[in-house]
Coordinates of C-alpha atoms and ligand atoms in Angstrom, one line a residue:
M1 CA 2.2 -10.5 -12.5
R2 CA 1.8 -8.7 -15.6
D3 CA 4.2 -7.3 -18.2
D4 CA 2.6 -3.9 -18.5
S5 CA 4.2 -2.6 -21.7
P6 CA 1.0 -2.2 -23.5
M7 CA -0.6 1.0 -22.2
V8 CA -3.8 0.2 -23.8
P9 CA -6.8 -1.6 -22.3
T10 CA -7.3 -4.5 -24.9
A11 CA -11.0 -3.6 -25.5
T12 CA -10.2 -0.1 -26.3
K13 CA -6.9 -0.6 -28.5
Q14 CA -8.1 2.0 -31.0
K15 CA -8.0 5.6 -30.3
K16 CA -11.5 6.3 -29.7
K17 CA -13.2 9.7 -29.6
P18 CA -13.9 10.6 -26.2
T19 CA -17.5 10.0 -25.1
R20 CA -17.3 12.5 -22.3
P21 CA -15.5 15.8 -21.8
R22 CA -11.7 15.8 -21.0
P23 CA -11.8 16.4 -17.3
V24 CA -8.1 17.9 -17.3
S25 CA -6.9 20.5 -19.5
E26 CA -4.2 20.0 -22.1
A27 CA -2.2 22.7 -20.3
Q28 CA -2.1 20.6 -16.9
I29 CA -1.3 17.4 -18.6
G30 CA 1.4 19.2 -20.4
A31 CA 2.9 20.5 -17.3
W32 CA 2.8 17.0 -15.6
T33 CA 4.4 15.4 -18.8
E34 CA 7.4 17.5 -18.3
L35 CA 8.0 15.9 -14.9
V36 CA 8.6 12.5 -16.6
A37 CA 12.2 11.6 -17.1
P38 CA 13.3 11.7 -20.9
G39 CA 13.0 8.5 -22.8
S40 CA 14.0 7.1 -26.2
A41 CA 10.3 6.9 -27.6
T42 CA 6.8 8.0 -26.6
Q43 CA 3.6 6.0 -26.1
D44 CA -0.1 6.8 -25.9
H45 CA -1.9 6.3 -22.7
F46 CA -5.7 5.8 -22.7
S47 CA -8.6 6.3 -20.3
P48 CA -10.3 2.9 -19.3
L49 CA -13.6 4.9 -19.2
D50 CA -13.9 5.3 -22.9
G51 CA -10.7 4.5 -24.6
S52 CA -10.0 8.2 -25.4
L53 CA -6.3 9.3 -25.4
I54 CA -5.0 11.0 -22.2
A55 CA -1.6 12.0 -23.6
S56 CA 1.7 10.6 -24.8
L57 CA 4.5 10.1 -22.5
P58 CA 8.4 9.4 -22.9
Q59 CA 9.2 5.7 -22.1
A60 CA 12.4 5.1 -20.4
L61 CA 15.0 2.6 -21.1
P62 CA 17.6 1.2 -18.5
A63 CA 20.2 4.0 -19.4
D64 CA 17.4 6.6 -18.9
V65 CA 16.8 5.1 -15.3
E66 CA 20.5 5.5 -14.5
V67 CA 20.4 9.1 -15.6
A68 CA 17.3 9.7 -13.3
F69 CA 19.2 8.1 -10.4
S70 CA 22.2 10.2 -10.9
R71 CA 19.9 13.5 -11.0
A72 CA 18.0 12.4 -7.8
R73 CA 21.5 11.6 -6.1
T74 CA 22.9 14.9 -6.8
T75 CA 20.1 16.8 -5.1
A76 CA 19.8 14.2 -2.4
E77 CA 23.1 15.2 -1.2
E78 CA 22.0 18.7 -0.6
W79 CA 18.7 17.7 0.7
K80 CA 20.0 15.2 3.6
A81 CA 21.7 18.4 5.0
T82 CA 18.4 20.3 5.3
S83 CA 16.7 20.6 8.7
F84 CA 13.7 18.5 9.7
A85 CA 11.8 21.9 10.2
H86 CA 12.6 22.9 6.4
R87 CA 11.4 19.4 5.2
K88 CA 8.3 19.9 7.4
A89 CA 7.3 23.3 6.0
I90 CA 7.5 21.7 2.4
I91 CA 5.2 18.7 3.2
M92 CA 2.9 20.8 5.1
R93 CA 2.5 23.1 2.2
F94 CA 2.1 20.0 -0.1
H95 CA -0.8 18.8 2.4
D96 CA -2.5 22.0 2.0
L97 CA -2.2 21.9 -1.9
V98 CA -3.5 18.5 -2.1
L99 CA -6.7 19.5 -0.1
D100 CA -7.0 22.8 -2.3
N101 CA -6.4 21.0 -5.4
Q102 CA -8.6 17.9 -4.7
K103 CA -10.9 18.3 -7.8
T104 CA -8.1 18.1 -10.3
L105 CA -6.6 15.1 -8.3
L106 CA -10.0 13.4 -8.3
D107 CA -10.6 13.8 -12.0
V108 CA -7.2 12.5 -12.9
V109 CA -7.5 9.3 -10.7
Q110 CA -11.0 8.6 -12.1
W111 CA -9.8 9.4 -15.6
E112 CA -7.1 6.9 -15.7
T113 CA -8.5 4.1 -13.3
G114 CA -12.2 4.4 -13.9
K115 CA -12.8 4.0 -10.2
S116 CA -15.8 5.8 -8.3
R117 CA -15.2 9.4 -7.0
A118 CA -15.7 8.3 -3.5
S119 CA -12.7 5.8 -3.8
A120 CA -10.5 8.6 -5.6
F121 CA -11.3 10.7 -2.5
D122 CA -9.9 7.9 -0.2
E123 CA -6.5 8.6 -1.9
V124 CA -6.6 12.4 -1.6
A125 CA -7.5 11.9 2.2
D126 CA -4.7 9.3 2.8
I127 CA -2.2 11.7 1.3
A128 CA -3.2 14.4 3.5
L129 CA -3.2 12.1 6.5
T130 CA 0.3 10.7 5.8
A131 CA 1.8 14.1 4.8
R132 CA 0.6 15.6 8.2
Y133 CA 1.7 12.6 10.2
Y134 CA 5.3 12.3 8.9
A135 CA 5.9 16.1 8.7
T136 CA 5.0 16.4 12.3
S137 CA 6.5 13.1 13.6
A138 CA 9.7 12.5 11.4
E139 CA 12.0 14.2 13.7
A140 CA 10.9 12.3 16.8
H141 CA 11.3 9.0 15.0
L142 CA 14.7 9.9 13.5
R143 CA 16.6 12.2 16.1
P144 CA 19.6 10.3 17.7
Q145 CA 18.2 8.0 20.4
K146 CA 20.1 7.1 23.8
R147 CA 20.2 3.4 24.3
Q148 CA 21.4 1.3 27.3
G149 CA 25.3 1.3 27.3
A150 CA 27.6 -1.9 27.8
L151 CA 28.7 -0.8 31.1
P152 CA 26.4 1.5 33.6
F153 CA 27.6 5.1 33.7
V154 CA 30.8 4.6 31.5
T155 CA 29.3 3.4 28.3
Q156 CA 27.0 5.9 26.5
A157 CA 25.3 4.4 23.4
R158 CA 23.4 6.6 20.9
V159 CA 21.6 5.3 17.7
H160 CA 21.7 7.6 14.5
F161 CA 19.6 7.4 11.5
H162 CA 21.2 8.4 8.2
P163 CA 19.4 8.4 5.0
K164 CA 19.8 5.8 2.6
G165 CA 20.7 7.8 -0.4
V166 CA 18.0 7.2 -3.3
V167 CA 15.1 5.1 -2.9
G168 CA 13.7 3.2 -5.9
M169 CA 9.9 2.8 -5.8
I170 CA 7.7 0.6 -7.8
T171 CA 4.0 0.9 -7.6
P172 CA 0.9 -0.6 -8.9
W173 CA -2.2 0.8 -10.7
N174 CA -5.1 0.4 -8.1
Y175 CA -4.1 3.3 -5.8
P176 CA -2.1 5.4 -8.3
L177 CA -2.1 8.6 -6.1
T178 CA -1.7 7.1 -2.7
L179 CA 0.8 4.4 -2.8
P180 CA 3.5 6.4 -4.7
L181 CA 3.1 9.6 -2.6
S182 CA 2.2 8.0 0.8
D183 CA 5.4 5.8 0.7
A184 CA 7.5 8.8 -0.8
I185 CA 6.7 11.2 2.0
P186 CA 8.6 9.4 4.9
A187 CA 11.5 8.6 2.5
L188 CA 11.8 12.3 1.7
M189 CA 11.2 13.3 5.3
A190 CA 14.1 11.0 6.2
G191 CA 16.5 13.0 3.8
N192 CA 16.4 10.7 0.7
G193 CA 16.0 11.1 -3.1
I194 CA 13.2 8.9 -5.0
V195 CA 13.0 7.5 -8.4
L196 CA 9.5 6.1 -8.8
K197 CA 8.3 3.7 -11.5
P198 CA 4.6 3.9 -11.5
D199 CA 2.4 1.2 -13.2
A200 CA 2.4 2.2 -16.9
Q201 CA -1.4 2.2 -16.9
T202 CA -1.6 5.1 -14.3
P203 CA 1.2 7.5 -14.4
F204 CA -0.6 10.5 -14.4
S205 CA -2.0 10.5 -10.8
A206 CA 1.5 10.6 -9.4
L207 CA 2.7 13.1 -11.8
S208 CA -0.2 15.4 -10.7
A209 CA 0.7 15.1 -7.0
L210 CA 4.5 15.6 -7.8
H211 CA 3.6 18.9 -9.7
L212 CA 2.3 19.9 -6.1
L213 CA 5.1 18.7 -4.2
Y214 CA 7.3 20.9 -6.4
E215 CA 5.0 23.8 -6.1
A216 CA 5.4 23.4 -2.2
G217 CA 9.1 23.8 -2.7
L218 CA 10.6 20.3 -3.2
P219 CA 14.0 20.8 -4.8
E220 CA 14.0 20.4 -8.4
G221 CA 15.2 16.8 -9.5
L222 CA 14.9 15.2 -6.1
F223 CA 11.9 13.2 -7.1
Q224 CA 12.3 11.4 -10.5
V225 CA 9.7 9.6 -12.4
V226 CA 10.4 7.0 -15.1
V227 CA 7.5 5.4 -17.3
G228 CA 7.7 2.1 -19.0
D229 CA 7.9 -1.6 -19.0
G230 CA 7.7 -3.1 -15.7
P231 CA 10.3 -5.9 -15.8
T232 CA 12.9 -3.9 -17.7
L233 CA 12.6 -0.9 -15.8
G234 CA 12.0 -2.7 -12.6
S235 CA 15.5 -4.4 -12.8
A236 CA 17.1 -1.0 -13.7
I237 CA 15.4 0.6 -10.6
I238 CA 16.7 -2.2 -8.2
N239 CA 20.2 -2.0 -9.9
N240 CA 20.6 1.5 -9.0
A241 CA 18.6 2.1 -5.9
N242 CA 20.0 2.1 -2.2
F243 CA 16.6 0.7 -1.0
V244 CA 13.6 -0.5 -2.8
M245 CA 10.0 0.0 -1.7
F246 CA 7.7 -2.3 -3.8
T247 CA 3.9 -2.6 -3.9
G248 CA 2.3 -5.1 -6.1
S249 CA 1.4 -8.8 -6.4
T250 CA 3.3 -11.6 -4.4
E251 CA 4.5 -13.1 -7.7
T252 CA 6.4 -9.9 -8.8
G253 CA 7.4 -9.3 -5.1
K254 CA 9.4 -12.5 -5.2
I255 CA 11.3 -11.3 -8.4
V256 CA 12.0 -8.1 -6.7
A257 CA 13.3 -9.7 -3.5
E258 CA 15.6 -12.0 -5.4
Q259 CA 17.2 -9.1 -7.3
C260 CA 17.6 -7.0 -4.0
G261 CA 19.0 -10.0 -2.3
R262 CA 21.6 -10.3 -5.1
R263 CA 22.7 -6.8 -4.3
L264 CA 22.4 -7.2 -0.6
I265 CA 20.1 -3.8 -0.5
G266 CA 17.0 -3.6 1.9
F267 CA 13.7 -3.7 0.4
S268 CA 10.1 -3.5 1.7
A269 CA 7.3 -5.3 -0.2
E270 CA 3.6 -4.7 0.4
L271 CA 1.9 -7.5 -1.6
G272 CA -1.3 -9.4 -2.4
G273 CA -4.0 -10.7 0.1
K274 CA -7.1 -13.1 0.3
N275 CA -8.5 -11.2 3.3
P276 CA -11.1 -12.7 5.5
M277 CA -14.0 -11.1 7.5
I278 CA -15.3 -12.9 10.5
V279 CA -18.9 -12.4 11.7
L280 CA -19.4 -13.4 15.2
D281 CA -23.0 -14.1 16.4
D282 CA -22.9 -11.4 18.6
A283 CA -22.0 -8.7 16.1
P284 CA -23.8 -5.4 15.6
L285 CA -25.9 -6.4 12.7
E286 CA -26.4 -3.1 10.9
R287 CA -22.9 -1.9 11.2
A288 CA -21.5 -5.1 10.3
V289 CA -23.6 -5.1 7.1
Q290 CA -22.4 -1.5 6.0
G291 CA -18.8 -2.5 7.2
A292 CA -18.9 -5.5 5.0
I293 CA -20.2 -3.6 2.0
T294 CA -17.2 -1.0 2.4
A295 CA -14.6 -3.6 3.0
S296 CA -15.5 -5.7 -0.1
F297 CA -16.6 -3.2 -2.7
S298 CA -14.5 0.0 -2.1
N299 CA -12.4 0.6 -5.3
A300 CA -14.5 -2.2 -6.9
G301 CA -12.7 -4.7 -4.9
Q302 CA -9.4 -3.9 -6.4
L303 CA -7.7 -3.2 -3.0
C304 CA -5.0 -5.1 -1.4
M305 CA -6.9 -4.9 1.9
S306 CA -10.2 -6.0 0.5
I307 CA -12.4 -8.6 1.9
E308 CA -12.8 -11.6 -0.5
R309 CA -13.9 -14.2 2.3
M310 CA -16.5 -14.0 4.9
Y311 CA -17.1 -16.4 7.7
I312 CA -20.5 -15.8 9.3
Q313 CA -21.6 -17.7 12.4
D314 CA -24.7 -20.0 12.3
G315 CA -26.3 -18.0 14.8
I316 CA -26.3 -14.5 13.0
W317 CA -26.3 -16.1 9.3
D318 CA -30.2 -15.9 8.8
E319 CA -30.3 -12.2 9.8
F320 CA -27.0 -11.2 8.4
V321 CA -26.9 -12.8 4.9
P322 CA -30.4 -11.6 3.6
R323 CA -29.8 -8.2 4.9
L324 CA -26.4 -8.0 3.3
T325 CA -27.7 -9.3 -0.1
A326 CA -30.5 -6.8 0.1
E327 CA -28.0 -3.9 0.5
V328 CA -25.6 -5.2 -2.3
E329 CA -28.4 -5.3 -4.6
K330 CA -28.9 -1.5 -3.9
L331 CA -25.6 -0.4 -4.7
R332 CA -25.3 1.9 -7.6
L333 CA -22.8 0.7 -10.1
R334 CA -21.8 3.6 -12.6
S335 CA -19.1 5.8 -14.1
A336 CA -19.2 9.6 -13.7
F337 CA -16.9 12.4 -12.3
D338 CA -19.3 12.9 -9.5
F339 CA -20.4 11.3 -6.2
S340 CA -23.7 10.2 -7.4
Y341 CA -23.0 6.4 -7.2
D342 CA -21.4 3.8 -5.0
V343 CA -19.2 1.4 -7.1
G344 CA -17.0 2.2 -10.2
A345 CA -15.6 0.1 -13.0
L346 CA -12.5 -2.2 -13.1
I347 CA -9.5 -0.7 -14.6
S348 CA -8.8 -2.9 -17.6
Q349 CA -9.7 -5.9 -19.9
E350 CA -7.2 -7.9 -18.3
Q351 CA -8.6 -7.3 -14.8
L352 CA -12.2 -7.9 -16.2
D353 CA -11.0 -11.2 -17.6
K354 CA -9.5 -12.4 -14.3
V355 CA -12.9 -11.5 -12.3
Q356 CA -14.8 -13.1 -15.1
A357 CA -12.7 -16.2 -15.3
H358 CA -13.2 -16.7 -11.3
M359 CA -16.9 -16.2 -11.7
D360 CA -17.2 -18.6 -14.6
D361 CA -15.3 -21.2 -12.7
A362 CA -17.1 -20.8 -9.6
R363 CA -20.4 -21.2 -11.3
D364 CA -19.3 -24.2 -13.3
H365 CA -18.2 -25.9 -10.0
G366 CA -21.6 -25.3 -8.3
A367 CA -21.4 -21.8 -6.6
S368 CA -24.7 -20.0 -6.0
V369 CA -25.0 -16.4 -6.9
L370 CA -26.9 -14.3 -4.2
A371 CA -26.2 -11.0 -5.7
G372 CA -24.6 -9.5 -8.9
G373 CA -22.3 -11.7 -11.0
R374 CA -22.4 -10.0 -14.5
H375 CA -20.1 -7.8 -16.5
R376 CA -22.0 -4.6 -17.3
P377 CA -20.5 -2.9 -20.6
D378 CA -23.8 -0.9 -20.9
I379 CA -22.4 1.3 -17.8
A380 CA -18.6 1.2 -18.7
P381 CA -16.4 -1.1 -20.7
F382 CA -15.0 -2.9 -17.6
A383 CA -17.8 -2.5 -15.2
F384 CA -18.7 -5.7 -13.1
E385 CA -21.5 -6.1 -10.6
P386 CA -20.8 -6.2 -6.7
T387 CA -21.1 -10.1 -6.3
L388 CA -22.0 -12.3 -3.3
L389 CA -21.4 -16.0 -3.7
T390 CA -22.3 -19.2 -1.4
N391 CA -21.5 -22.8 -1.9
V392 CA -17.9 -22.1 -2.7
S393 CA -15.6 -25.1 -2.5
D394 CA -11.8 -25.8 -2.4
D395 CA -11.7 -26.7 -6.1
M396 CA -12.7 -23.2 -7.3
L397 CA -10.2 -20.6 -8.3
L398 CA -11.7 -18.0 -6.1
C399 CA -11.6 -20.1 -2.9
R400 CA -7.7 -19.4 -2.6
R401 CA -6.6 -16.9 -5.2
E402 CA -6.9 -13.2 -5.0
T403 CA -9.6 -12.1 -7.3
F404 CA -8.9 -8.4 -6.9
G405 CA -12.6 -7.6 -8.0
P406 CA -15.9 -7.1 -6.4
V407 CA -16.6 -10.7 -5.9
V408 CA -17.0 -12.2 -2.1
A409 CA -17.6 -15.7 -1.0
L410 CA -19.7 -16.4 2.2
Y411 CA -19.3 -19.4 4.4
R412 CA -21.2 -20.5 7.3
V413 CA -19.3 -21.4 10.4
Q414 CA -20.3 -23.1 13.8
S415 CA -17.6 -21.7 16.3
D416 CA -15.0 -19.0 16.9
D417 CA -12.4 -21.8 16.4
E418 CA -13.6 -22.9 13.0
A419 CA -13.8 -19.2 12.0
I420 CA -10.1 -18.6 13.0
R421 CA -8.9 -21.8 11.5
L422 CA -10.5 -21.2 8.1
A423 CA -9.3 -17.5 8.2
N424 CA -5.8 -18.6 8.6
D425 CA -5.9 -21.3 6.2
T426 CA -4.2 -19.3 3.4
T427 CA -0.7 -18.4 2.2
Y428 CA -1.6 -14.7 2.5
G429 CA -1.8 -12.5 5.6
L430 CA -2.4 -9.1 4.8
N431 CA -5.6 -7.9 6.5
A432 CA -8.5 -9.3 8.4
S433 CA -11.6 -8.1 9.9
V434 CA -13.8 -9.3 13.0
W435 CA -17.1 -8.3 14.1
G436 CA -18.5 -9.0 17.5
S437 CA -18.5 -7.9 21.1
K438 CA -15.4 -6.2 22.0
T439 CA -13.5 -8.6 24.1
R440 CA -14.5 -11.6 22.1
A441 CA -13.8 -10.0 18.7
E442 CA -10.5 -8.8 20.1
S443 CA -9.6 -12.3 21.3
V444 CA -10.4 -13.8 17.9
A445 CA -8.4 -11.0 16.3
A446 CA -5.2 -11.7 18.2
Q447 CA -5.3 -15.4 16.7
I448 CA -5.5 -14.3 13.1
Q449 CA -2.3 -14.4 11.1
A450 CA -2.4 -11.0 9.5
G451 CA -0.5 -7.8 9.6
S452 CA -3.6 -5.9 10.4
V453 CA -6.8 -7.1 12.1
N454 CA -9.7 -4.5 12.3
V455 CA -12.2 -5.1 15.0
N456 CA -15.7 -3.8 13.9
E457 CA -14.3 -2.3 11.0
G458 CA -13.3 -3.6 7.5
F459 CA -9.9 -1.9 6.8
T460 CA -10.0 1.8 7.3
A461 CA -9.3 1.7 11.1
S462 CA -6.0 0.1 10.7
W463 CA -5.0 1.9 7.5
A464 CA -5.8 5.2 8.7
S465 CA -4.2 4.7 12.1
T466 CA -0.9 6.1 10.4
D467 CA 1.0 5.9 13.6
A468 CA 0.7 2.2 13.6
P469 CA 2.7 -0.3 11.2
M470 CA 1.0 -2.0 8.4
G471 CA 2.1 -4.9 6.3
G472 CA 1.9 -8.5 5.5
F473 CA 2.4 -11.9 7.3
K474 CA 3.4 -14.8 5.3
E475 CA 3.4 -14.1 1.6
S476 CA 1.8 -10.8 1.8
G477 CA 4.9 -8.8 2.4
V478 CA 8.1 -8.0 3.8
G479 CA 8.7 -4.8 6.2
R480 CA 6.1 -2.2 7.1
R481 CA 4.7 1.1 6.1
H482 CA 3.3 3.7 8.6
G483 CA 4.6 4.6 12.0
R484 CA 8.3 4.7 13.0
E485 CA 8.8 1.5 11.1
G486 CA 7.6 2.9 8.0
I487 CA 10.2 5.8 8.2
Q488 CA 13.3 4.3 9.9
K489 CA 13.4 1.5 7.1
Y490 CA 14.5 4.3 4.8
T491 CA 17.6 4.9 7.0
D492 CA 21.0 3.4 7.7
I493 CA 21.0 2.7 11.4
Q494 CA 24.3 3.5 13.1
T495 CA 25.2 3.0 16.8
I496 CA 27.9 5.3 18.2
A497 CA 29.2 4.1 21.6
T498 CA 31.3 6.4 23.6
Q499 CA 33.5 4.8 26.5
S500 CA 34.6 7.2 29.5
G501 CA 37.0 6.7 32.1
M502 CA 38.0 3.0 31.4
N503 CA 38.2 0.7 28.7
V504 CA 36.1 -2.4 28.2
A505 CA 39.4 -4.5 29.1
P506 CA 41.5 -5.5 32.0
P507 CA 43.0 -2.2 33.5
P508 CA 46.8 -1.9 33.2
G509 CA 48.5 -4.3 35.8
M510 CA 45.2 -6.4 36.3
S511 CA 45.5 -10.3 35.6
A512 CA 43.1 -11.8 33.2
E513 CA 41.8 -14.1 36.0
R514 CA 41.3 -10.9 38.3
F515 CA 39.4 -9.1 35.4
V516 CA 37.1 -12.4 34.9
S517 CA 36.3 -12.6 38.5
T518 CA 35.5 -9.0 38.7
M519 CA 33.4 -9.0 35.6
T520 CA 31.6 -12.0 36.8
R521 CA 30.7 -10.3 40.0
G522 CA 29.6 -7.2 37.8
L523 CA 27.3 -9.4 35.6
R524 CA 25.7 -10.9 38.7
L525 CA 24.9 -7.5 40.1
M526 CA 23.8 -6.2 36.8
K527 CA 20.9 -8.7 36.9
Y528 CA 19.4 -6.3 39.6
L529 CA 19.6 -3.2 37.4
P530 CA 16.1 -2.0 36.0
F531 CA 16.0 -1.7 32.1
R532 CA 16.7 2.2 31.6
K533 CA 17.5 4.1 28.3
Ligands
NAD601 P1 2.2 -6.1 -10.4 O1 3.1 -7.0 -9.4 O2 1.9 -6.9 -11.7 O3 2.9 -4.7 -10.7 C1 3.2 -4.0 -9.7 C2 4.2 -3.1 -10.3 O4 5.4 -3.8 -10.4 C3 4.1 -2.4 -11.5 O5 4.5 -1.1 -11.6 C4 4.8 -3.3 -12.6 O6 5.2 -2.5 -13.6 C5 6.1 -3.6 -11.9 N1 6.6 -4.9 -12.5 C6 5.9 -5.8 -13.1 N2 6.9 -6.8 -13.3 C7 8.2 -6.4 -12.6 C8 9.5 -7.0 -12.5 N3 9.7 -8.1 -13.1 N4 10.2 -6.5 -11.7 C9 9.9 -5.3 -11.2 N5 8.8 -4.6 -11.2 C10 8.0 -5.2 -12.1 O7 0.9 -6.1 -9.5 P2 -0.4 -5.3 -10.1 O8 -1.3 -6.2 -10.8 O9 -0.2 -4.1 -10.7 O10 -1.2 -4.9 -8.7 C11 -2.1 -5.7 -8.1 C12 -1.5 -6.4 -6.9 O11 -0.8 -5.5 -5.9 C13 -2.5 -7.2 -6.0 O12 -1.9 -8.4 -5.8 C14 -2.5 -6.4 -4.8 O13 -3.1 -7.2 -3.7 C15 -1.2 -6.0 -4.8 N6 -1.1 -4.5 -3.8 C16 -0.8 -4.6 -2.5 C17 -0.9 -3.6 -1.7 C18 -0.3 -3.5 -0.2 O14 -0.2 -2.5 0.2 N7 0.0 -4.8 0.2 C19 -1.2 -2.2 -2.3 C20 -1.9 -2.3 -3.6 C21 -1.9 -3.4 -4.5

């Protein structure tokens, strides 16, 4: 967990002259800045690519958060009365605008994170997928649903989904476009307003997308953005929200959960992971090697679903490991606003320090480096090579803790059971990946304690299956995003049960004894009724 009040990567604390042209115009940045809720002071925000100034933004205090909630609440009252068709039209226009304006979105994501353009595109694609999915499915998930009533024929039970009001969202820096927007879209489709606190290192991606949402027709004021210190604004968000959507570390997630618990409001938390990949001895070799690379080094490993542990069976180790090592050594580590390379830089000095500390500790305790392992300031201030390690033991920091960088430990295992046992030997349970023949790999997958398990894929198959829920077992989360679970959570669920003809009580004149014996006969008969909605 990090108090993210300083907006400046440590190695670039001075305002530096940009070493590359500004990718986004002053006019665009100015338009996005106007979307930030007013604050008492302003603070400079810098690019991790060269330490150059992006812009200054107002920094909110708790009182500003209250004002933001009250504005969102006023508009949300009108918004919840709009039809699904109206909301769908806006979100579908937003979908098109995101694809049409992707160059700008890619530029701003890269500018404020240092990630590769390919990883930035994953964010654009994800927003488009989620926007289309919830625009077209929200009504089906949220229209009143008939449920089985207490007494056949005379009790009619219907479930209604009412918007919560204003959802408070707190998001991290690693996917600054997709995490705020993809969780906001179902909340909006369900009829809520939003107050978002993006990570203070990366507010501009969310602002650039919000600008497009307003262009698509979202009513003014419905989606507020506050920028500033994490713990202070986080508490203010929780104190004012009707529901909290949190994405970040497990440590902060526990603080958020405690505060939501004190107010008895619902929350959903998408937290950290130490995700395993299992390579069975009948895995398709080439696909498994390529899948391992994408799963481990997308976004330079700064991905909650990223693979940081690989359990490789003895029977395929001698083919798989040299092949993987050769491919990792070929990866192009660079920093540029184009698609000419594979892996980008880390976001900050803090992130680099953490990765370096895990590497130094692993080396000191006897780990062997198969590929990579070095900080590369010649490429970008926070660039770090994609790294493979073996001989990793339990006394090393990276064995169990989330590194959140491009460092993966490889372990040799003898059997399916050993792979499953080691994969599950963690406090986390976010994502996993299993490679092998279909039936065998699916059987192993069902025994892994993780919210999503990808068979013959790293993470994209489950992530992009937007109709299926995603989330964590154990300390990796509470609640789910995607699918009907990812939109119904933004509603208060109400049952309206209507009784016709007779009450659920003895009719006038019937003794309690007679009623009990009649009911008992009825209950015995109901055993033979099929389940029907
Ligand atoms: P973090 O927990 O430090 O910060 C996340 C957000 O919480 C930021 O906006 C921050 O300002 C805010 N925050 C900080 N202290 C707070 C407090 N006391 N109360 C309320 N909010 C507070 O996490 P991070 O380092 O920015 O992000 C990396 C972590 O996020 C990793 O552990 C990663 O696995 C996880 N993550 C999970 C998912 C997922 O979907 N499961 C997705 C992305 C990242």
